[in-house]
Amino acid sequence: MLRDLLNSAYLALHYIPWVCNACVTLIAVPRNYDPALHPFEVPREYTRALNATKLERVFAKPFLSSLDGHRDGVNCMAKHPKSLSTVLSGACDGEVKIWNLTKRQCVRTIQAHEGFVRGMCARFCGTSFFTVGDDKTVKQWKMESPEYGEEEEPIHTILGKTVYTGIDHHWKEAVFATCGHQVDIWDEQRTSPMCSLTWGFDSISSVKFNPIETYLLGSCASDRNIVLYDMRKSTPLKKVILNMRTNTLCWNPMEAFVFTAANEDYNLYSFDMRFLESPMMVHMDHVSAVLDVDYSPTGKEFVSASFDKSIRIFPVDKGHSREVYHTKRMQHVITVKWTSDNKYILCGSDEMNIRLWKANASEKLGVLAPREKAAMNYNQKLKEKFQYHPKIRRIAQHRHLPKSIFCQIKEQRIMREARRRKELNRRKHSKPGSMPFVSERKKHIVAVVK
Amino acid sequence: RRKLAERTEASTQVSEFNVSCKGAGEKLVLSELLQPIRPKSALSTVKKELTKVKQKKAVELPLSKEEAERVVREAAYVRTSKDVGRWQQVVLQNRRAEQLVFPLKQEIATVVPLEQVVSAWKARTPLEQEIFGLLHKTKQPITDPLLTPEETASLQAMSLEEARQRRAELQKARVVQSYYEAKARREKKIKSKKYHRVLKKSKRRKALKEFELLHKSDPEAALAKLEELEQLRMQERMSLKHQNKGKWARSRAIMAKYDLEARKAMQEQLARNKELTQKVRVELPEEEPSDVPEEDLTSETVPTIPVGASGANPWMLGKPSGPAEELKVQEGLENVAVPDAVESKEEMEKDDDEEDMSEEEALLQDFMQKRQVRQQQARSLEEQGGELIAQESVCMVCCRVGQRQGGSWELFSAQFHIEGGIDQRGVITEAFAGDDVVADFTREKRKAEEAAKPQPVNLVLPGWGEWGGTGLKPSARKIKRFLLKPPPAPPRKDQHLPHVIMSERRNIHAAAHQVSELPFPFERHQQFEQSIRTPVGATWNTQRAFQKLTTPRIITRSGHIIKPLSAEDVPDMATTAGTGAKPALEIVPQRPEPPLCRRRRRAR
């Protein structure tokens, strides 16, 4: 009896709440799976798939909220490496804001620079962050807000000779890289760069560290090239020149050798670092210059922000986007980030707002019951299974677009068709073999410089 | 001090003081510079060095800065792409994976042992303290709440290894027992008398052999055994089972006249009886075993002392048997009197021997016989074959003779060749003389037209509104009413085209819902159709299968940060990446398959 008492005491102390599956799901009913008793499986599943697709469109409400507070266009953003609810943003008036996403409000505001905040990045441990601005300075700030009565001051300020246009922090070490006239690699403890990497002279718009092979860097400059660097040897590796300027690039966090470049010619190019002669995939759908790109942490998709006032989500292995987000009030989107839990997308745009979107437009947020989850999985599978059927595809692909984008798409289709026709005619009327076919992927590469 | 003469003129002579070339565009030669130092021996070392220098080749120009940088870049690029290529396998694996769970590094939920939890916990309230006091008093376990000291002791009594061994032994014994039981049951079921007879005999023989062995090795035990046997025999004798008085024996006696089997059985029984009732011979030490008579019916009345007979039974203490002559006479008498019996017995023994032999060699004999038969057959076949071959050869000879005689076939083929060369068209028409292509086509077209015509729909159900049953036909009125005639099909498109068949089987209404092109990962339309045909729903699949079929490709946990891939996430990468050494598996960077160029094929 005593022992029983003790046991009950243990139970009361260390009660682990758990839910048994059998309680949640209904009691199993013996069931006859004879196919003769359940006929018309394909038509029935087709109908279910159609309904699921329709429901997906019905429930596709990706916009969650907008974070307003900036007094000028949002120029750059940074994710907190340790906290999902924290995000940092820098505006064109030199103001930096730290946001709490769960509360959807600004936690802290810093007047960091005079002029634009050109770039910002958080330290890998999440204790501080760096900003670069038009005032030729690199500043390091503490992540937590100052004590009461304390001045809002940077930990370090480095005054450079030229304007820095971008910054990125190493993923594991106390090293960061800035870009401007050259790519500089800095030790956090020093006021002069460890090494400066140059190849030609031009303004470099962005520099990014490879998250897997952390010694690798990629940069894109305004002379239309993308240059890769190796930090270990402190040399550039290779340069690929495209038709038009690349604005930013982003490394795939799950595939060490893959990066995607956001180009001025409305396209994005996914490159395999080892084969720069032609991109792995050309992602086209935007109707204006692509300004920013960020990979999902799973490495299966990426999101791109464009001057055409929309953001698009592309699967890495598809040439066209699976999703487009826009609102009436969203202007040119300058920066975009995919949160580290693969759930949300943040975009900062010209009209001073940061918008929070769901990465999966029709996803139900919050905890799902097991049956709900099973139904969701089943619907997803059905949609995948019947995705090639024309009626279903039509519904699944239908997106409402603002008139400007819609018309632009139409116009560009006409232009593309005209170009194609002209080329066809030229080929028809010239000597056979004198006009070789150039694949879409090769078309946009001007040269690869060793 | 000597004043050095100053030269103001240019001279053509070359010396250490005057370095000049003769004409414009000419080069200075080292030997010319060396000329003035010839006479002086002090400068010989310098001269030597200079000659050495002359022999050496000029060093090449260093590379320009751009070129040098380029070389460095190329080398660095090759190395870096090789380093990055280590991830190829991991990346491919992730791309192909059926399911990926993020974050990749899963925290393993550790189960804290109960003892730890308990040791951390302390009794605070008076009730708890009281309870603990009680537990301490009764030596109830607190740190290890599962076992009392007695329990642990009992656990320690037998080690796990021992227990396991014992269990295995028991298991084995049980298996063996069951095996023997099964065998016995099987043997018991066999109905063959012959089998049982043979079995009995072999058993007897075996027992005898064993007894002999025992006799040699352990006479005491053998004696005991013999005694036992004697006891058995006595019991048998007392029962009088083997005399021909029983019901079965009498029936056999009746049947014995007609049935050989019955007679045999009777004889067997008699022999057994004789054997049992015969006097037990006493092995006397002075007697030789050969002298001992085989059997004696008459001597039954004079009982001898059996070997194993105990002295306690006075009835068993008989007088010693008669003298040896008497025995001999009796033997002779017996030999005269019952020759038949002896003969029969011999026969029986023979039979038995035969049986034994057959038991062991029947199979062999069978095989021999079969082999012989086969050989005979083969021989006969060979003979036949030889005959056939002979016939064939005769035929051939005949043919050859015929050819030689006529040569008509060769002639015919030659003619054919010549004709073909001259008039191809004629030959073709001749070859296809039987086929009327045009008529065939028209027939085919008519068939297609017929097939395309809409068929009437039969909705006639027997028995509704009238009598039903076997052999009853629905009425004409009903047939007329329920045989629905479809509206006539629209005129065919190939109506006025006599040489064309246009298939109108494609239903445009259905085609709007059908997939027109084969989607990318599929290579054949059958594959795609199969993928559509297999249902994934819970209506058609078991719960487990349904769950498996509908698992999502990517699983993420809400509120968990997914970090970029690192060497620690990949078990086989961790060792190589940490040391920076070469990976165990060298991966040659391969051109990834271009995903854009898909082969497009038509799907129905």
GROMACS .gro file of N, CA and C in nm, chain A residues 237-286:
model
  150
  237LEU      N    1   3.847   3.341  -5.787
  237LEU     CA    2   3.853   3.211  -5.853
  237LEU      C    3   3.815   3.219  -6.000
  238LYS      N    4   3.699   3.271  -6.023
  238LYS     CA    5   3.650   3.273  -6.161
  238LYS      C    6   3.547   3.383  -6.175
  239LYS      N    7   3.530   3.427  -6.295
  239LYS     CA    8   3.436   3.536  -6.319
  239LYS      C    9   3.346   3.495  -6.433
  240VAL      N   10   3.219   3.517  -6.417
  240VAL     CA   11   3.128   3.491  -6.529
  240VAL      C   12   3.056   3.622  -6.562
  241ILE      N   13   3.058   3.655  -6.689
  241ILE     CA   14   2.997   3.782  -6.732
  241ILE      C   15   2.864   3.750  -6.798
  242LEU      N   16   2.761   3.815  -6.751
  242LEU     CA   17   2.627   3.793  -6.805
  242LEU      C   18   2.588   3.909  -6.895
  243ASN      N   19   2.473   3.895  -6.956
  243ASN     CA   20   2.426   4.000  -7.047
  243ASN      C   21   2.401   4.131  -6.974
  244MET      N   22   2.340   4.118  -6.857
  244MET     CA   23   2.309   4.239  -6.782
  244MET      C   24   2.360   4.224  -6.639
  245ARG      N   25   2.344   4.331  -6.564
  245ARG     CA   26   2.401   4.336  -6.430
  245ARG      C   27   2.327   4.242  -6.336
  246THR      N   28   2.403   4.181  -6.249
  246THR     CA   29   2.342   4.100  -6.142
  246THR      C   30   2.333   4.186  -6.016
  247ASN      N   31   2.216   4.188  -5.954
  247ASN     CA   32   2.198   4.272  -5.836
  247ASN      C   33   2.245   4.206  -5.708
  248THR      N   34   2.202   4.081  -5.687
  248THR     CA   35   2.248   4.008  -5.569
  248THR      C   36   2.259   3.862  -5.604
  249LEU      N   37   2.325   3.791  -5.516
  249LEU     CA   38   2.322   3.646  -5.531
  249LEU      C   39   2.301   3.585  -5.394
  250CYS      N   40   2.259   3.458  -5.395
  250CYS     CA   41   2.235   3.389  -5.269
  250CYS      C   42   2.279   3.244  -5.286
  251TRP      N   43   2.350   3.194  -5.187
  251TRP     CA   44   2.396   3.055  -5.193
  251TRP      C   45   2.286   2.964  -5.140
  252ASN      N   46   2.278   2.846  -5.198
  252ASN     CA   47   2.183   2.746  -5.148
  252ASN      C   48   2.234   2.691  -5.016
  253PRO      N   49   2.155   2.697  -4.910
  253PRO     CA   50   2.206   2.652  -4.780
  253PRO      C   51   2.217   2.501  -4.766
  254MET      N   52   2.165   2.425  -4.864
  254MET     CA   53   2.173   2.279  -4.855
  254MET      C   54   2.260   2.219  -4.965
  255GLU      N   55   2.296   2.300  -5.063
  255GLU     CA   56   2.379   2.249  -5.172
  255GLU      C   57   2.498   2.342  -5.187
  256ALA      N   58   2.614   2.294  -5.148
  256ALA     CA   59   2.730   2.381  -5.130
  256ALA      C   60   2.770   2.455  -5.256
  257PHE      N   61   2.746   2.397  -5.372
  257PHE     CA   62   2.801   2.456  -5.493
  257PHE      C   63   2.698   2.530  -5.577
  258VAL      N   64   2.582   2.549  -5.524
  258VAL     CA   65   2.476   2.613  -5.602
  258VAL      C   66   2.448   2.753  -5.549
  259PHE      N   67   2.442   2.849  -5.639
  259PHE     CA   68   2.397   2.982  -5.600
  259PHE      C   69   2.304   3.037  -5.707
  260THR      N   70   2.221   3.131  -5.667
  260THR     CA   71   2.126   3.191  -5.759
  260THR      C   72   2.152   3.341  -5.765
  261ALA      N   73   2.153   3.391  -5.886
  261ALA     CA   74   2.182   3.532  -5.907
  261ALA      C   75   2.056   3.602  -5.957
  262ALA      N   76   2.028   3.719  -5.896
  262ALA     CA   77   1.911   3.799  -5.937
  262ALA      C   78   1.958   3.903  -6.036
  263ASN      N   79   1.905   3.897  -6.156
  263ASN     CA   80   1.960   3.977  -6.264
  263ASN      C   81   1.867   4.091  -6.303
  264GLU      N   82   1.928   4.190  -6.368
  264GLU     CA   83   1.850   4.304  -6.417
  264GLU      C   84   1.761   4.265  -6.535
  265ASP      N   85   1.794   4.157  -6.604
  265ASP     CA   86   1.717   4.122  -6.724
  265ASP      C   87   1.593   4.038  -6.688
  266TYR      N   88   1.537   4.063  -6.573
  266TYR     CA   89   1.411   4.004  -6.524
  266TYR      C   90   1.424   3.857  -6.485
  267ASN      N   91   1.542   3.801  -6.505
  267ASN     CA   92   1.555   3.657  -6.479
  267ASN      C   93   1.642   3.631  -6.357
  268LEU      N   94   1.631   3.509  -6.308
  268LEU     CA   95   1.725   3.461  -6.206
  268LEU      C   96   1.800   3.343  -6.264
  269TYR      N   97   1.926   3.332  -6.228
  269TYR     CA   98   2.008   3.225  -6.283
  269TYR      C   99   2.065   3.141  -6.169
  270SER      N  100   2.038   3.012  -6.174
  270SER     CA  101   2.097   2.922  -6.075
  270SER      C  102   2.222   2.861  -6.136
  271PHE      N  103   2.333   2.881  -6.070
  271PHE     CA  104   2.460   2.831  -6.121
  271PHE      C  105   2.511   2.716  -6.035
  272ASP      N  106   2.577   2.623  -6.101
  272ASP     CA  107   2.661   2.529  -6.028
  272ASP      C  108   2.801   2.590  -6.032
  273MET      N  109   2.859   2.610  -5.915
  273MET     CA  110   2.987   2.680  -5.905
  273MET      C  111   3.095   2.614  -5.990
  274ARG      N  112   3.083   2.484  -6.011
  274ARG     CA  113   3.188   2.411  -6.081
  274ARG      C  114   3.174   2.421  -6.232
  275PHE      N  115   3.055   2.458  -6.276
  275PHE     CA  116   3.031   2.467  -6.420
  275PHE      C  117   2.966   2.601  -6.450
  276LEU      N  118   3.050   2.702  -6.462
  276LEU     CA  119   2.993   2.835  -6.478
  276LEU      C  120   2.960   2.869  -6.623
  277GLU      N  121   2.992   2.778  -6.715
  277GLU     CA  122   2.974   2.809  -6.857
  277GLU      C  123   2.827   2.834  -6.890
  278SER      N  124   2.740   2.760  -6.823
  278SER     CA  125   2.598   2.787  -6.844
  278SER      C  126   2.525   2.760  -6.712
  279PRO      N  127   2.423   2.839  -6.684
  279PRO     CA  128   2.352   2.818  -6.557
  279PRO      C  129   2.276   2.686  -6.557
  280MET      N  130   2.253   2.633  -6.439
  280MET     CA  131   2.175   2.510  -6.426
  280MET      C  132   2.032   2.534  -6.468
  281MET      N  133   1.983   2.652  -6.436
  281MET     CA  134   1.843   2.681  -6.462
  281MET      C  135   1.823   2.832  -6.475
  282VAL      N  136   1.740   2.868  -6.569
  282VAL     CA  137   1.702   3.009  -6.582
  282VAL      C  138   1.560   3.022  -6.529
  283HIS      N  139   1.542   3.104  -6.430
  283HIS     CA  140   1.409   3.120  -6.371
  283HIS      C  141   1.350   3.250  -6.424
  284MET      N  142   1.246   3.239  -6.502
  284MET     CA  143   1.187   3.359  -6.560
  284MET      C  144   1.040   3.368  -6.523
  285ASP      N  145   0.998   3.484  -6.486
  285ASP     CA  146   0.857   3.516  -6.464
  285ASP      C  147   0.841   3.661  -6.428
  286HIS      N  148   0.945   3.719  -6.371
  286HIS     CA  149   0.935   3.860  -6.334
  286HIS      C  150   0.926   3.944  -6.460
   0.00000   0.00000   0.00000
